[in-house]
PDB file of C-alpha atoms in Angstrom:
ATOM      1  CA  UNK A   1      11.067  -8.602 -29.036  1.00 45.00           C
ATOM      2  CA  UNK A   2      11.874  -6.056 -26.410  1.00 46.00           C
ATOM      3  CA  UNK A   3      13.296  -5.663 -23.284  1.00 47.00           C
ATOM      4  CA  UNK A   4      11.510  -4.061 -20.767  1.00 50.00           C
ATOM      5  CA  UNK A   5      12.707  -3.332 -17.382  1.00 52.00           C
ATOM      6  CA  UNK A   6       9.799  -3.244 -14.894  1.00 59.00           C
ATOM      7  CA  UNK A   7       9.977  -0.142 -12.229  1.00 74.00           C
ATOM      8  CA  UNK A   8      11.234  -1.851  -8.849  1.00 86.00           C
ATOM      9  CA  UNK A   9       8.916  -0.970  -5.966  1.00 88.00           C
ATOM     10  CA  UNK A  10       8.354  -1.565  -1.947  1.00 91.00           C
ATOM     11  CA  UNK A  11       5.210  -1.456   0.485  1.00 92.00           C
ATOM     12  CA  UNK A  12       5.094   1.867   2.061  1.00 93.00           C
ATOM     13  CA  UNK A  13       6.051  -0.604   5.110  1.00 93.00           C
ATOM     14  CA  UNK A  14       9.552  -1.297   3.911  1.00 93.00           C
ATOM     15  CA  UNK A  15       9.957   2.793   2.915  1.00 93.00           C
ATOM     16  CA  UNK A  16       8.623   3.889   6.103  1.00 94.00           C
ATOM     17  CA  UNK A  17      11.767   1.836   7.614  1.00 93.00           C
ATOM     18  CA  UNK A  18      14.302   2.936   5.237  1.00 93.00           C
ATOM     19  CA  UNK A  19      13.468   6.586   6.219  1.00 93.00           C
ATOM     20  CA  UNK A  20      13.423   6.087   9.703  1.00 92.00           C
ATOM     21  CA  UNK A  21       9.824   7.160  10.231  1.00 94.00           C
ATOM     22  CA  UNK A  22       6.856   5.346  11.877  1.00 94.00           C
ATOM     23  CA  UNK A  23       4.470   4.299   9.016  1.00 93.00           C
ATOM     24  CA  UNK A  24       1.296   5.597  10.940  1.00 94.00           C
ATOM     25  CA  UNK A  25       2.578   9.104  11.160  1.00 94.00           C
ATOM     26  CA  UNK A  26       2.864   9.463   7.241  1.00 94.00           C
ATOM     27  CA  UNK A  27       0.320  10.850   5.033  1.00 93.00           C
ATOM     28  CA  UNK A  28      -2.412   8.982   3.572  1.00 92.00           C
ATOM     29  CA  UNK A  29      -0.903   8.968  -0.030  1.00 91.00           C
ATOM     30  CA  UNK A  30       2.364   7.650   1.221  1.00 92.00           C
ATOM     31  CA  UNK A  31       0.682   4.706   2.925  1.00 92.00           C
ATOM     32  CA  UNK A  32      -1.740   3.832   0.467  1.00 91.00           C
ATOM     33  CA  UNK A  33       0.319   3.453  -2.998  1.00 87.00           C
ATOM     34  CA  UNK A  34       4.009   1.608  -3.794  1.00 89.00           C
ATOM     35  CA  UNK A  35       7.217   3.701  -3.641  1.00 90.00           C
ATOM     36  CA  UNK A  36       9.336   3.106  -6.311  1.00 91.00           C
ATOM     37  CA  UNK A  37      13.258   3.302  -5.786  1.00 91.00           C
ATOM     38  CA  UNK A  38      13.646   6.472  -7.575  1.00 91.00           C
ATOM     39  CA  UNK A  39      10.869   7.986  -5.386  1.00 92.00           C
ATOM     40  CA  UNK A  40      12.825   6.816  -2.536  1.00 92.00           C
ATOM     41  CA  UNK A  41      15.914   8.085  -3.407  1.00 92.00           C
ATOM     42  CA  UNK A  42      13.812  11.478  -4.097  1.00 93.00           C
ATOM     43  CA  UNK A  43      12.690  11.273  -0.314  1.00 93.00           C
ATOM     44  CA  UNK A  44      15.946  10.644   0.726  1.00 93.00           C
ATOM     45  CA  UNK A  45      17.678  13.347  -1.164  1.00 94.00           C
ATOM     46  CA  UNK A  46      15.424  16.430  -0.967  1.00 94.00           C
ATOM     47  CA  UNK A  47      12.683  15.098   1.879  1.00 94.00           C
ATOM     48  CA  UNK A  48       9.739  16.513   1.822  1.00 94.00           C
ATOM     49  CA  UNK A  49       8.514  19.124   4.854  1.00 95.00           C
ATOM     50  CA  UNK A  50       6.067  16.394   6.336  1.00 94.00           C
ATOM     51  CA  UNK A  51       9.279  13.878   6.332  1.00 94.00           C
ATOM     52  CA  UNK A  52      11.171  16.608   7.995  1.00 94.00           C
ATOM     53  CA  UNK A  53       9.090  17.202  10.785  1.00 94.00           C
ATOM     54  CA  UNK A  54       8.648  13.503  11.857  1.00 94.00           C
ATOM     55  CA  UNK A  55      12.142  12.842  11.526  1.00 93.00           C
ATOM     56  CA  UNK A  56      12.927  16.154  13.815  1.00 94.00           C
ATOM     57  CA  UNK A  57       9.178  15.826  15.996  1.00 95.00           C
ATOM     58  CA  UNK A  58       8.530  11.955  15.621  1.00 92.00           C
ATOM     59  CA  UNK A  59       6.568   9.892  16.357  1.00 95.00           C
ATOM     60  CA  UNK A  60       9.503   7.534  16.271  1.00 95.00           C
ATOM     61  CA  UNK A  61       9.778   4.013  15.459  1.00 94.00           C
ATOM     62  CA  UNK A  62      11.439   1.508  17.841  1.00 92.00           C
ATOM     63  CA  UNK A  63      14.301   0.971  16.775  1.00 92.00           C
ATOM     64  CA  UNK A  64      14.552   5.032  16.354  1.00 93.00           C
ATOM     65  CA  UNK A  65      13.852   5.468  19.649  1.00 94.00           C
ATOM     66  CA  UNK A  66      16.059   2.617  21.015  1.00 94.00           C
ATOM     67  CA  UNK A  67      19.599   4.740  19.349  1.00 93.00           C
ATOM     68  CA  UNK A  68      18.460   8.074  20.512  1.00 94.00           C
ATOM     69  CA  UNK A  69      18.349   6.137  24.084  1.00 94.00           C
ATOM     70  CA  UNK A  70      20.708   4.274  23.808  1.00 93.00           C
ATOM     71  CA  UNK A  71      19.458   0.959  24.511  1.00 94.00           C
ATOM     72  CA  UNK A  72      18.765  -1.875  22.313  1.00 93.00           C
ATOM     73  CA  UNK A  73      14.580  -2.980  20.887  1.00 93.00           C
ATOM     74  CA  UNK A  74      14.300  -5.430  23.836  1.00 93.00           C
ATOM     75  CA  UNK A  75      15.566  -3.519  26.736  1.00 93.00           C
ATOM     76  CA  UNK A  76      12.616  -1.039  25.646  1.00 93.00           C
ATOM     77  CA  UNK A  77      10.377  -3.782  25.555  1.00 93.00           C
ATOM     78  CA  UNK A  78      11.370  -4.624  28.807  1.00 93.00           C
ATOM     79  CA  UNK A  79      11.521  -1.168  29.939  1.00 92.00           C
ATOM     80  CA  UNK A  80       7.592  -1.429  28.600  1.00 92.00           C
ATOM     81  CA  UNK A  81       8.165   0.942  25.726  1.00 92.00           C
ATOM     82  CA  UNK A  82       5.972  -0.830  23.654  1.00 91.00           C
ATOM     83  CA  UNK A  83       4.751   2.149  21.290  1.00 92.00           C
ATOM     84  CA  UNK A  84       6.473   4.446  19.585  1.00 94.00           C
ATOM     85  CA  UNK A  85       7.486   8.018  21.285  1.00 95.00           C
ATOM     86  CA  UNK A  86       7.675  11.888  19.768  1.00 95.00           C
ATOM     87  CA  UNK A  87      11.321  13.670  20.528  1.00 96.00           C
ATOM     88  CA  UNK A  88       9.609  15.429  23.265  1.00 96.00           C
ATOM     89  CA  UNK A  89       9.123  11.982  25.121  1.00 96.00           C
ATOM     90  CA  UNK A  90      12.048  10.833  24.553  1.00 96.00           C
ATOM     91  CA  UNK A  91      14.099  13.342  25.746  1.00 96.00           C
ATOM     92  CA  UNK A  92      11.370  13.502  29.172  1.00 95.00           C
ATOM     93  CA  UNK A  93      12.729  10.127  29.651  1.00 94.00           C
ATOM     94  CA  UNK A  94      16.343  11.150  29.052  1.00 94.00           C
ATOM     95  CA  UNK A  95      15.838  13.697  31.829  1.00 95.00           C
ATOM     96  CA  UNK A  96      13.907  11.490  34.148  1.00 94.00           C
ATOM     97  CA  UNK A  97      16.734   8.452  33.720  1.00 92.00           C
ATOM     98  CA  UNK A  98      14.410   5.507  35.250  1.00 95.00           C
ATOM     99  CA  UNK A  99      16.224   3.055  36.776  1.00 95.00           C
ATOM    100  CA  UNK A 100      15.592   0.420  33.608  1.00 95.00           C
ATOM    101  CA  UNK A 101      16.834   3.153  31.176  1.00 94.00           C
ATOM    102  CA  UNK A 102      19.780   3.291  33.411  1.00 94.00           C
ATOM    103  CA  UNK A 103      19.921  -0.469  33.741  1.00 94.00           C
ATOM    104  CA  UNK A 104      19.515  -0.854  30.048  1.00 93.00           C
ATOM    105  CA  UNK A 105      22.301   1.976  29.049  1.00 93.00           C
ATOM    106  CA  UNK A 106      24.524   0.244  31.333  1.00 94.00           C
ATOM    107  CA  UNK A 107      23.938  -3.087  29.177  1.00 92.00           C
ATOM    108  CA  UNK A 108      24.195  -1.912  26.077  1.00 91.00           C
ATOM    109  CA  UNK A 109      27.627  -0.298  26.773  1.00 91.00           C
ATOM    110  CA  UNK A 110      28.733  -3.687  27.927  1.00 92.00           C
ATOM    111  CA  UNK A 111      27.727  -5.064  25.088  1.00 90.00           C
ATOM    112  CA  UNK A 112      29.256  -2.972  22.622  1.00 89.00           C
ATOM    113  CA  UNK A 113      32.375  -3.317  24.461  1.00 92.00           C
ATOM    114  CA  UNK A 114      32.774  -7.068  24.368  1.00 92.00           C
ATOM    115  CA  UNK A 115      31.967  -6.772  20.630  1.00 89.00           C
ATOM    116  CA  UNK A 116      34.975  -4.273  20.246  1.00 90.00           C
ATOM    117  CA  UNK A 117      36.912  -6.466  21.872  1.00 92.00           C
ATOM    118  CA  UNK A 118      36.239  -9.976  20.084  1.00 90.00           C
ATOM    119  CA  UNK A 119      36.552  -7.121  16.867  1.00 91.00           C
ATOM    120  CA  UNK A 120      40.521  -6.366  18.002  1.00 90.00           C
ATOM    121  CA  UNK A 121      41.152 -10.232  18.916  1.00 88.00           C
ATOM    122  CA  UNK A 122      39.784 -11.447  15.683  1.00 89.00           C
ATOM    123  CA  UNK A 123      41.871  -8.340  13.808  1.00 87.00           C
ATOM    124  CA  UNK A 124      44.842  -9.788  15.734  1.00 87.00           C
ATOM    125  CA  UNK A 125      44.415 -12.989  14.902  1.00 85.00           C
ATOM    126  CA  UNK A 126      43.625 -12.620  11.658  1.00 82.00           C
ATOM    127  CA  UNK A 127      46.674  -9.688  11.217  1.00 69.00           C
TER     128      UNK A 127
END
């Protein structure tokens, strides 16, 4: 008897998010077959120039577009960002600074801040 070791793959879904691009924005090919790991780390390694341009043009996924502004998935949702945005929108909004972007930048630096410092009090108790 032998061994054989099946190739692992993922849904095009799962890729998509690994590469940080929004599923609808990749070729046809990409969303209609199984990427296998090694095709992955392929992508990853030496990506492709239709990967390049959505990663540099978009359009981005949510939580893409939440880090480049800053704000978390749910303060875009309740920002109404609902859909995903190109670089070019993205940085319109940056410029523009609406006052829930604002609001929403203001949390999220809060929040990172109290998790720093439960980080430092847990490293000094546990120390």
């Amino acid at each position: 008897m032998t061994s054989h070791q099946s190739t692992q793959t993922m849904k095009p879904a799962t890729a998509a998010k690994k590469l940080g691009v929004y599923l609808e924005a990749t070729p046809a090919e990409f969303r209609e077959g199984a990427v296998s790991r090694a095709e992955l780390n392929e992508l990853q390694a030496n990506p492709p120039q239709w990967l390049q341009d959505l990663r540099r043009n978009g359009p981005h996924p949510r939580p893409v577009v939440a880090a480049k502004l800053g704000v978390s998935i749910a303060g875009l949702a309740r920002g109404g960002v609902t859909e995903p945005l190109t670089t070019e929108q993205i940085e319109t909004l940056k410029q523009e600074s609406p006052e829930w972007l604002v609001r929403e930048r203001a949390t999220q630096a809060e929040v990172r801040k109290e998790a720093a410092r439960v980080k430092k009090k847990n490293a000094e108790r546990n120390g």
